[in-house]
Amino acid sequence: MSTNIIPSRIRIRSTRDIRHYLHTYPFKDLVDFFIEYEAKNRIMEKEDVVKRMDKALQVMKESVLKGKEHKNRTPSGLIDGGSKRVKQYTEKEHPDLLGKDFDNVIVNSLAVGELNACMGRIVATPTAGASGVLPGAFLTISEKFNISEECQVNALFVGGGIGELIRINASLSGAQHGCQAEIGSASAITAATIVSLFELSLDKIENAAAMALSNLLGLVCDPVAGLVEFPCVNRNVTGSINAVACAQMALAGIKCPIPFDEVVGAMKQIGDDLPASLKETSRGGLAITATGKKISKEMTDGDPRDPA
Amino acid sequence: MAIFDVIGPIMIGPSSSHTAGASKIGYMASLVYGKHFDSVEIKLYNSFASTGRGHGTDRAIVAGLLGMKMDDERIPYAFEIAKQKNLKYYFRKSYKPDHHPNEVRFVFNRGTEDSFLVRGISIGAGKAQITQVQEDRVEFGGDHAVLLLNYGDVPGMIGFIGDILGKYKINVAYMQSARNALQMSAMAILKLDELCPSTAVEDLKNNPDMHQVISIRKLNNEY
Ligand code: SF4
């Protein structure tokens, strides 16, 4: 049954719910639906919701630029100007493995991940540790295709809406469900965002996100010395590249055999089953390798800095 | 919680719990204290104590105390700014499993006044809560304006508070009161949609049995 009135409350738990709303109520499209969803849930005007997303887009863009400018060196030495290195190497030296576009994804993703590690300003999508994934892939592609800022903002609502389903049904937290919930979710959000730049088809968006997340299921959270540096920053690149590949596959019509909602369910189950040592406690994985322990000792000993 | 918790918050890195949440605890604690102070002792617990340095937790907290929000690009320079403003702070560390992993305790000092204690925790995704003010256990996170009352344990105080709320047409979203038998006092925490008007605060303070009135605005859509 269709009606002419937008409901006063919008609650979603699955892609089926989204389809139901789109089918039953006069939403213009998926973007309109998610803007309305946010406005209703935050008790904000629709135009303010759009303005706020535009602000996020501007900060995201700025974070790429600043991340490429900044020295990006952390006291631990785990982060040391990787973004700049890749840029300079691929511009001047040999081999440049897959060409400029691919390099840009790596450079931009690293730039934001490193900027975050160096106390720069970022948009946590969905977390600070995974903040390079979305800008690395999505902004790089938006720039390549000269996509208007309005369309970029619209796409962010779709990606954010897909992430919202993960947040509601599982979590976006490494401490709760491991790195699959951070880098994995970020990659799914990014894949959905990229597809929606070109086709506002919920089927393709859902497939892209489902494939991206299923590729990273099981990823554990094991940051060395408890710092959001290694393996976090490099994993941002993995998340970005995975998102591009899955978006491309979904655009071409490849379907994920397991629907998105079920992939999210799998992620939750895996995350719940993961031992605490692999969920942001730095008591397992890379964090407790011989070298990991050594770095940890150097970084966590001594007093916090008292006033000089 | 909704899409802006997925695409957002806008914040200074590297960690939403150890940096953004930390700055928010500092920010809220200074709102609770509500006045200029000479010095503050900041005790970091557990994970905040062990990995705080690498996450800039210490700088973020001082930045919050200076009134900076979690997206303020001056956070990395908070120590230098605090020095310029002559704000004195001292860090302590404590490892106690019965405390929250990301907890901070502030003790504010001002002139000859008694010191003032505020405790807060970072609960992830840039969100934070104040959990203790002086002797009183509380729980609020900036989603509402808050009225924190501490008064003598005598009959009629709840009625008195209710009358004032009614007089100023203040809508209460949540209220809890409790007695502290040891201190012969009681406390009430009220969560409001809007900041309690200053005239209502004055009326509350005018009751001789009212020991302390703390009124805090909500942080709402601020990052
Ligand atoms: S390893 Fe842990 S801290 Fe690092 S990005 Fe993944 S979830 Fe975040």
XYZ file of C-alpha atoms and ligand atoms in Angstrom:
539
model
C 0.000 0.000 0.000
C 1.381 3.428 -0.879
C 0.655 6.641 0.928
C 1.477 10.283 0.297
C 2.757 11.041 3.737
C 6.293 10.511 4.994
C 6.082 8.735 8.363
C 7.099 10.698 11.444
C 9.418 7.956 12.682
C 11.781 5.960 10.512
C 13.437 2.864 11.936
C 15.605 0.498 9.914
C 17.140 -2.835 10.789
C 17.721 -4.318 7.357
C 17.893 -3.562 3.655
C 14.416 -5.083 3.493
C 13.157 -2.301 5.760
C 14.707 0.267 3.434
C 13.016 -1.339 0.422
C 9.730 -1.342 2.298
C 9.978 2.381 3.052
C 10.958 3.207 -0.525
C 8.068 1.158 -1.833
C 5.424 2.432 0.569
C 6.171 6.110 0.979
C 6.825 8.912 -1.489
C 10.602 9.189 -1.062
C 12.257 10.511 -4.207
C 15.101 8.034 -4.040
C 17.577 6.386 -1.678
C 19.361 9.675 -0.971
C 16.108 11.414 -0.096
C 15.243 8.490 2.166
C 18.493 8.648 4.144
C 18.351 12.459 4.485
C 14.817 12.125 5.809
C 15.944 9.304 8.102
C 18.675 11.464 9.594
C 16.425 14.512 9.928
C 13.755 12.492 11.748
C 16.209 10.741 14.045
C 18.119 13.893 14.987
C 15.077 16.132 15.048
C 16.815 18.444 12.592
C 15.687 20.215 9.432
C 16.556 18.409 6.219
C 18.614 21.329 4.942
C 20.633 21.402 8.159
C 21.298 17.696 7.789
C 22.602 18.318 4.265
C 24.707 21.252 5.502
C 26.231 19.108 8.190
C 27.155 16.393 5.698
C 28.670 19.062 3.468
C 30.816 20.158 6.410
C 31.985 16.559 6.819
C 32.871 16.444 3.121
C 34.876 19.672 3.381
C 36.817 18.411 6.414
C 37.450 15.127 4.631
C 38.870 16.954 1.602
C 40.976 19.163 3.822
C 42.302 16.083 5.628
C 43.614 14.656 2.353
C 45.380 17.911 1.480
C 46.833 18.374 4.954
C 47.817 14.739 5.201
C 49.869 15.124 2.044
C 51.497 18.348 3.285
C 52.233 17.286 6.834
C 55.463 15.477 7.792
C 53.390 12.666 9.308
C 55.882 11.418 11.836
C 54.828 9.984 15.188
C 56.930 9.774 18.382
C 56.929 5.957 18.117
C 58.397 6.110 14.630
C 55.778 3.629 13.440
C 54.447 6.322 11.135
C 57.050 8.130 9.076
C 55.811 10.005 6.040
C 54.600 6.983 4.056
C 52.125 8.935 1.958
C 54.839 11.325 0.741
C 57.193 8.459 -0.009
C 54.704 6.678 -2.237
C 53.878 9.892 -4.029
C 57.497 10.810 -4.712
C 58.535 7.298 -5.645
C 55.705 6.706 -8.105
C 56.252 10.105 -9.704
C 59.989 9.758 -10.216
C 61.112 6.194 -9.899
C 60.503 2.793 -11.352
C 58.319 0.770 -11.122
C 55.039 2.616 -10.783
C 53.041 -0.582 -10.578
C 49.541 0.291 -11.721
C 49.603 3.949 -12.652
C 48.456 7.250 -11.266
C 44.876 6.459 -10.220
C 45.944 3.474 -8.189
C 48.774 5.494 -6.627
C 46.332 8.231 -5.668
C 44.174 5.793 -3.748
C 47.222 4.629 -1.784
C 48.606 8.139 -1.267
C 45.282 9.685 -0.189
C 44.320 6.822 2.080
C 47.722 6.906 3.793
C 47.610 10.706 3.997
C 44.471 10.705 6.118
C 45.430 7.670 8.198
C 48.785 9.261 8.973
C 47.296 12.681 9.658
C 44.980 11.019 12.173
C 47.918 9.310 13.874
C 49.630 12.726 14.097
C 46.701 14.436 15.842
C 45.324 16.089 12.719
C 41.658 16.805 12.086
C 39.713 14.034 10.377
C 36.197 12.728 9.951
C 35.870 9.458 11.845
C 34.281 7.190 9.213
C 33.226 5.176 11.021
C 36.159 5.480 13.458
C 39.303 7.563 13.679
C 41.514 4.528 13.014
C 39.684 3.793 9.762
C 39.302 7.433 8.707
C 41.499 7.083 5.607
C 39.449 4.391 3.891
C 36.592 6.529 2.599
C 38.536 9.625 1.485
C 41.289 7.465 -0.029
C 38.942 5.763 -2.471
C 35.843 7.913 -2.716
C 37.452 11.349 -2.988
C 40.026 10.056 -5.441
C 37.291 8.691 -7.703
C 35.086 11.786 -7.279
C 37.982 13.919 -8.428
C 38.818 11.687 -11.365
C 35.222 11.884 -12.629
C 34.734 15.565 -11.767
C 31.735 14.780 -9.632
C 29.885 17.782 -8.190
C 30.032 18.375 -4.453
C 26.274 18.019 -4.261
C 26.479 14.494 -5.682
C 29.350 13.676 -3.339
C 27.278 14.753 -0.350
C 24.378 12.641 -1.612
C 26.635 9.610 -1.966
C 27.867 10.051 1.609
C 24.288 9.722 2.851
C 23.978 6.382 1.060
C 27.293 5.085 2.384
C 26.460 6.356 5.852
C 23.055 4.702 5.667
C 24.652 1.363 4.836
C 27.068 1.847 7.740
C 24.082 2.597 9.942
C 22.815 -0.944 9.332
C 26.154 -2.336 10.511
C 26.088 -0.080 13.568
C 22.560 -1.153 14.466
C 22.985 -4.896 13.899
C 26.607 -5.384 14.975
C 28.915 -2.488 15.872
C 31.549 -0.207 14.390
C 33.977 -0.792 17.190
C 37.257 -2.705 17.184
C 36.892 -3.218 20.926
C 33.585 -5.009 20.363
C 34.018 -6.879 17.081
C 37.633 -6.529 15.986
C 39.095 -4.653 13.050
C 36.535 -6.157 10.662
C 34.081 -3.777 12.356
C 36.321 -0.767 11.718
C 38.302 -1.265 8.494
C 35.775 -3.831 7.232
C 32.819 -1.535 7.865
C 34.693 1.454 6.444
C 35.396 -0.542 3.287
C 31.724 -1.556 2.949
C 30.598 2.036 3.497
C 33.120 3.209 0.911
C 32.105 0.623 -1.690
C 28.454 1.639 -1.257
C 29.348 5.325 -1.503
C 31.314 4.808 -4.709
C 28.563 2.791 -6.428
C 25.985 5.418 -5.523
C 28.044 8.067 -7.311
C 27.179 6.278 -10.540
C 23.997 4.283 -9.958
C 21.448 4.759 -7.247
C 20.510 1.098 -7.352
C 20.027 -0.413 -3.922
C 20.804 -3.874 -5.351
C 24.213 -2.848 -6.625
C 24.975 -0.761 -3.551
C 24.080 -3.655 -1.311
C 26.178 -6.107 -3.331
C 29.206 -3.821 -3.254
C 28.976 -3.415 0.517
C 28.336 -7.131 1.074
C 31.385 -8.135 -0.975
C 33.615 -5.528 0.641
C 32.657 -6.601 4.150
C 32.824 -10.325 3.408
C 36.388 -9.868 2.104
C 37.522 -8.530 5.446
C 35.585 -10.783 7.817
C 37.688 -12.062 10.650
C 40.140 -9.188 10.642
C 41.386 -8.819 14.207
C 42.267 -5.673 16.119
C 45.852 -5.969 17.341
C 47.460 -2.513 17.330
C 51.112 -2.459 18.334
C 51.630 -0.628 21.639
C 47.910 0.137 21.655
C 48.545 2.968 19.210
C 46.380 3.712 16.192
C 49.427 3.394 13.927
C 50.438 -0.126 12.919
C 48.737 -2.085 11.397
C 45.936 0.514 11.356
C 47.276 3.001 8.827
C 48.305 0.400 6.240
C 44.974 -1.347 6.665
C 43.278 1.851 5.565
C 44.868 1.313 2.156
C 43.605 -2.271 2.110
C 40.129 -1.013 2.928
C 40.232 1.610 0.172
C 41.484 -0.711 -2.554
C 39.076 -3.447 -1.553
C 36.237 -0.915 -1.762
C 37.187 0.163 -5.278
C 37.426 -3.443 -6.476
C 34.080 -4.405 -4.945
C 32.366 -1.280 -6.280
C 33.669 -2.095 -9.741
C 32.488 -5.701 -9.480
C 29.052 -4.664 -8.244
C 28.677 -2.016 -10.950
C 29.444 -4.739 -13.488
C 26.599 -6.778 -12.061
C 28.397 -9.301 -9.883
C 26.151 -10.334 -7.036
C 27.268 -11.316 -3.574
C 25.715 -14.749 -2.961
C 25.171 -13.908 0.707
C 22.962 -10.835 1.149
C 24.391 -7.819 2.946
C 22.269 -8.195 6.080
C 23.480 -11.757 6.521
C 27.108 -10.752 6.008
C 26.642 -8.221 8.802
C 25.184 -10.999 10.948
C 28.236 -13.135 10.185
C 30.510 -10.291 11.178
C 28.745 -9.927 14.495
C 28.943 -13.636 15.195
C 32.656 -13.753 14.312
C 33.278 -10.643 16.386
C 31.458 -12.070 19.390
C 33.478 -15.281 19.077
C 36.821 -13.471 18.848
C 38.779 -13.625 22.091
C 39.272 -10.367 23.992
C 42.998 -10.526 23.200
C 42.173 -9.657 19.571
C 39.779 -6.821 20.285
C 41.781 -3.653 20.885
C 43.433 -4.844 24.079
C 46.842 -5.274 22.404
C 47.160 -8.632 24.137
C 47.327 -10.694 20.953
C 48.339 -10.818 17.299
C 50.900 -8.329 15.999
C 50.905 -6.490 19.324
C 52.548 -9.385 21.155
C 55.148 -10.355 18.590
C 58.706 -9.961 19.916
C 59.119 -6.665 18.089
C 55.622 -5.516 18.955
C 56.344 -6.043 22.635
C 59.626 -4.171 22.402
C 57.960 -1.138 20.813
C 55.210 -1.308 23.367
C 57.682 -1.240 26.231
C 59.437 1.820 24.810
C 56.170 3.647 24.239
C 54.249 2.961 27.410
C 56.959 3.201 30.056
C 57.622 6.403 31.934
C 55.269 9.035 33.204
C 52.873 11.069 31.142
C 54.365 14.420 30.370
C 54.054 16.634 33.405
C 54.136 20.376 32.810
C 57.561 21.320 31.517
C 22.690 7.887 17.148
C 22.341 7.835 13.380
C 24.246 8.483 10.130
C 26.444 11.228 11.602
C 27.800 8.670 14.030
C 28.907 6.668 10.986
C 30.204 9.618 8.936
C 31.607 11.489 11.898
C 32.329 12.912 14.359
C 34.783 15.462 13.030
C 37.654 15.217 15.467
C 41.351 15.484 16.141
C 42.986 12.056 15.952
C 44.196 9.531 16.636
C 41.536 7.846 18.765
C 37.861 8.528 19.326
C 37.995 7.081 22.838
C 41.494 8.200 23.885
C 41.599 11.613 22.185
C 38.107 12.875 21.258
C 36.409 11.354 24.301
C 39.252 12.560 26.520
C 38.875 16.150 25.359
C 35.152 15.891 25.979
C 35.703 14.741 29.565
C 37.953 17.754 30.151
C 35.419 20.052 28.529
C 32.534 18.739 30.598
C 34.556 18.721 33.815
C 35.365 22.415 33.372
C 31.661 23.125 32.763
C 30.859 21.281 35.988
C 33.436 23.240 37.975
C 32.151 26.337 36.216
C 34.747 28.864 37.277
C 38.354 29.804 36.953
C 40.773 27.597 38.891
C 44.381 27.950 39.988
C 45.420 24.379 39.403
C 44.050 20.952 38.659
C 45.292 17.482 39.398
C 44.451 15.032 36.636
C 44.596 11.346 37.451
C 44.533 8.956 34.494
C 43.393 5.396 35.084
C 44.223 2.105 33.371
C 44.251 2.293 29.565
C 44.271 6.102 29.698
C 47.365 5.851 31.889
C 49.201 3.230 29.838
C 48.510 4.297 26.247
C 47.436 7.873 26.888
C 50.724 9.418 25.877
C 50.763 7.912 22.392
C 47.159 8.954 21.867
C 47.591 12.509 23.093
C 45.073 11.795 25.853
C 46.915 14.145 28.208
C 46.914 17.019 25.698
C 43.297 16.378 24.760
C 42.164 16.561 28.384
C 44.015 19.818 29.001
C 42.568 21.174 25.731
C 39.083 20.274 26.914
C 39.703 22.044 30.227
C 40.696 25.105 28.197
C 37.320 24.991 26.448
C 38.388 23.351 23.198
C 36.027 20.955 21.471
C 37.119 17.647 19.987
C 37.634 19.114 16.491
C 39.843 22.008 17.627
C 43.140 22.009 15.757
C 44.894 23.582 18.744
C 44.536 20.338 20.755
C 48.104 19.172 19.942
C 49.406 22.472 21.354
C 47.278 22.394 24.504
C 50.271 22.264 26.878
C 51.827 25.362 25.326
C 48.501 27.215 25.377
C 47.906 26.206 28.992
C 51.296 27.653 29.881
C 50.456 30.961 28.198
C 47.193 31.077 30.127
C 48.976 30.168 33.323
C 46.852 27.079 33.861
C 48.630 24.682 36.194
C 47.961 20.994 35.875
C 49.556 17.865 37.294
C 49.196 14.373 35.948
C 49.003 11.223 38.051
C 48.548 7.626 36.975
C 46.658 4.809 38.567
C 46.138 1.182 37.594
C 43.065 -0.210 39.296
C 40.927 -2.910 37.707
C 37.823 -1.784 39.600
C 37.926 1.498 37.688
C 36.736 2.071 34.117
C 39.532 1.465 31.544
C 39.289 5.038 30.292
C 38.733 7.081 33.407
C 39.943 10.476 34.606
C 39.692 12.115 38.001
C 40.041 15.876 38.354
C 40.733 17.731 41.551
C 40.283 21.466 41.021
C 41.937 23.932 43.367
C 41.233 27.615 43.776
C 42.682 29.947 46.373
C 41.818 28.853 49.870
C 38.582 27.145 48.806
C 38.105 23.416 49.377
C 39.229 21.323 46.465
C 36.561 20.058 44.087
C 36.399 16.580 42.594
C 35.005 15.561 39.198
C 35.312 12.135 37.624
C 34.582 11.142 34.030
C 34.894 8.255 31.600
C 35.277 7.912 27.846
C 32.781 5.378 26.514
C 33.816 5.141 22.859
C 32.919 6.848 19.567
C 33.914 10.229 21.025
C 31.300 10.036 23.737
C 32.011 10.724 27.380
C 30.227 10.783 30.708
C 30.703 12.541 33.992
C 30.390 9.880 36.699
C 31.116 11.721 39.925
C 30.851 15.275 41.219
C 32.272 15.723 44.704
C 30.680 12.913 46.759
C 27.826 12.324 44.367
C 27.690 9.479 41.845
C 26.120 10.795 38.659
C 25.864 9.869 35.000
C 25.453 12.390 32.215
C 26.991 12.871 28.819
C 26.028 16.210 27.341
C 22.881 15.077 25.515
C 20.785 17.078 27.949
C 21.214 20.172 30.020
C 21.838 19.089 33.581
C 20.869 20.419 36.979
C 22.818 18.910 39.822
C 21.536 19.674 43.288
C 22.986 18.853 46.654
C 20.895 19.698 49.700
C 20.228 18.947 53.340
C 18.364 15.722 53.934
C 15.204 17.423 55.215
C 11.562 16.830 54.213
C 10.003 18.992 51.538
C 13.052 19.552 49.328
C 11.712 17.587 46.368
C 8.480 19.575 46.630
C 10.457 22.804 46.728
C 12.459 21.806 43.666
C 9.263 20.775 41.877
C 7.657 24.140 42.634
C 10.549 26.036 41.087
C 10.580 23.814 38.017
C 6.851 24.430 37.682
C 7.202 28.176 38.189
C 9.696 28.448 35.338
C 7.920 25.831 33.200
C 11.018 23.653 32.989
C 10.457 20.304 31.334
C 12.326 17.411 32.940
C 13.480 14.512 30.776
C 14.932 12.490 33.653
C 15.297 12.846 37.386
C 16.961 10.840 40.091
C 17.516 11.590 43.725
C 19.441 9.800 46.419
C 20.382 10.233 50.028
C 23.862 10.235 51.431
C 23.209 9.080 55.001
C 26.782 9.643 56.072
C 26.771 13.267 55.032
C 23.173 13.931 56.150
C 22.625 15.270 52.669
C 20.861 14.282 49.491
C 21.400 14.907 45.855
C 19.248 15.105 42.773
C 20.247 15.025 39.150
C 17.809 16.387 36.598
C 18.217 16.153 32.849
C 16.493 18.957 30.978
C 15.804 19.776 27.342
C 17.146 23.298 27.763
C 19.561 25.032 30.138
C 17.929 25.880 33.446
C 17.339 29.676 33.479
C 19.698 31.579 35.782
C 16.768 33.083 37.691
C 15.587 29.577 38.570
C 19.122 28.692 39.663
C 19.102 31.749 41.947
C 15.748 30.730 43.436
C 17.099 27.261 44.151
C 20.232 28.675 45.761
C 18.156 30.950 47.987
C 16.836 28.001 49.965
C 19.032 27.731 53.068
C 18.989 23.920 52.878
C 20.384 23.940 49.346
C 24.134 23.331 49.529
C 25.082 23.383 45.920
C 23.477 24.012 42.531
C 25.329 23.138 39.364
C 23.682 23.965 36.070
C 25.248 22.808 32.813
C 24.116 23.386 29.253
C 23.778 20.566 26.782
C 26.455 19.919 24.174
C 24.001 18.559 21.649
C 25.139 18.702 18.049
C 28.570 20.036 18.852
C 31.374 17.837 17.735
S 43.671 -2.598 14.269
Fe 42.174 -1.962 15.801
S 42.715 0.181 16.280
Fe 43.698 -0.370 14.341
S 42.244 0.289 12.745
Fe 41.848 -1.877 13.185
S 40.234 -1.803 14.713
Fe 41.118 0.249 14.673
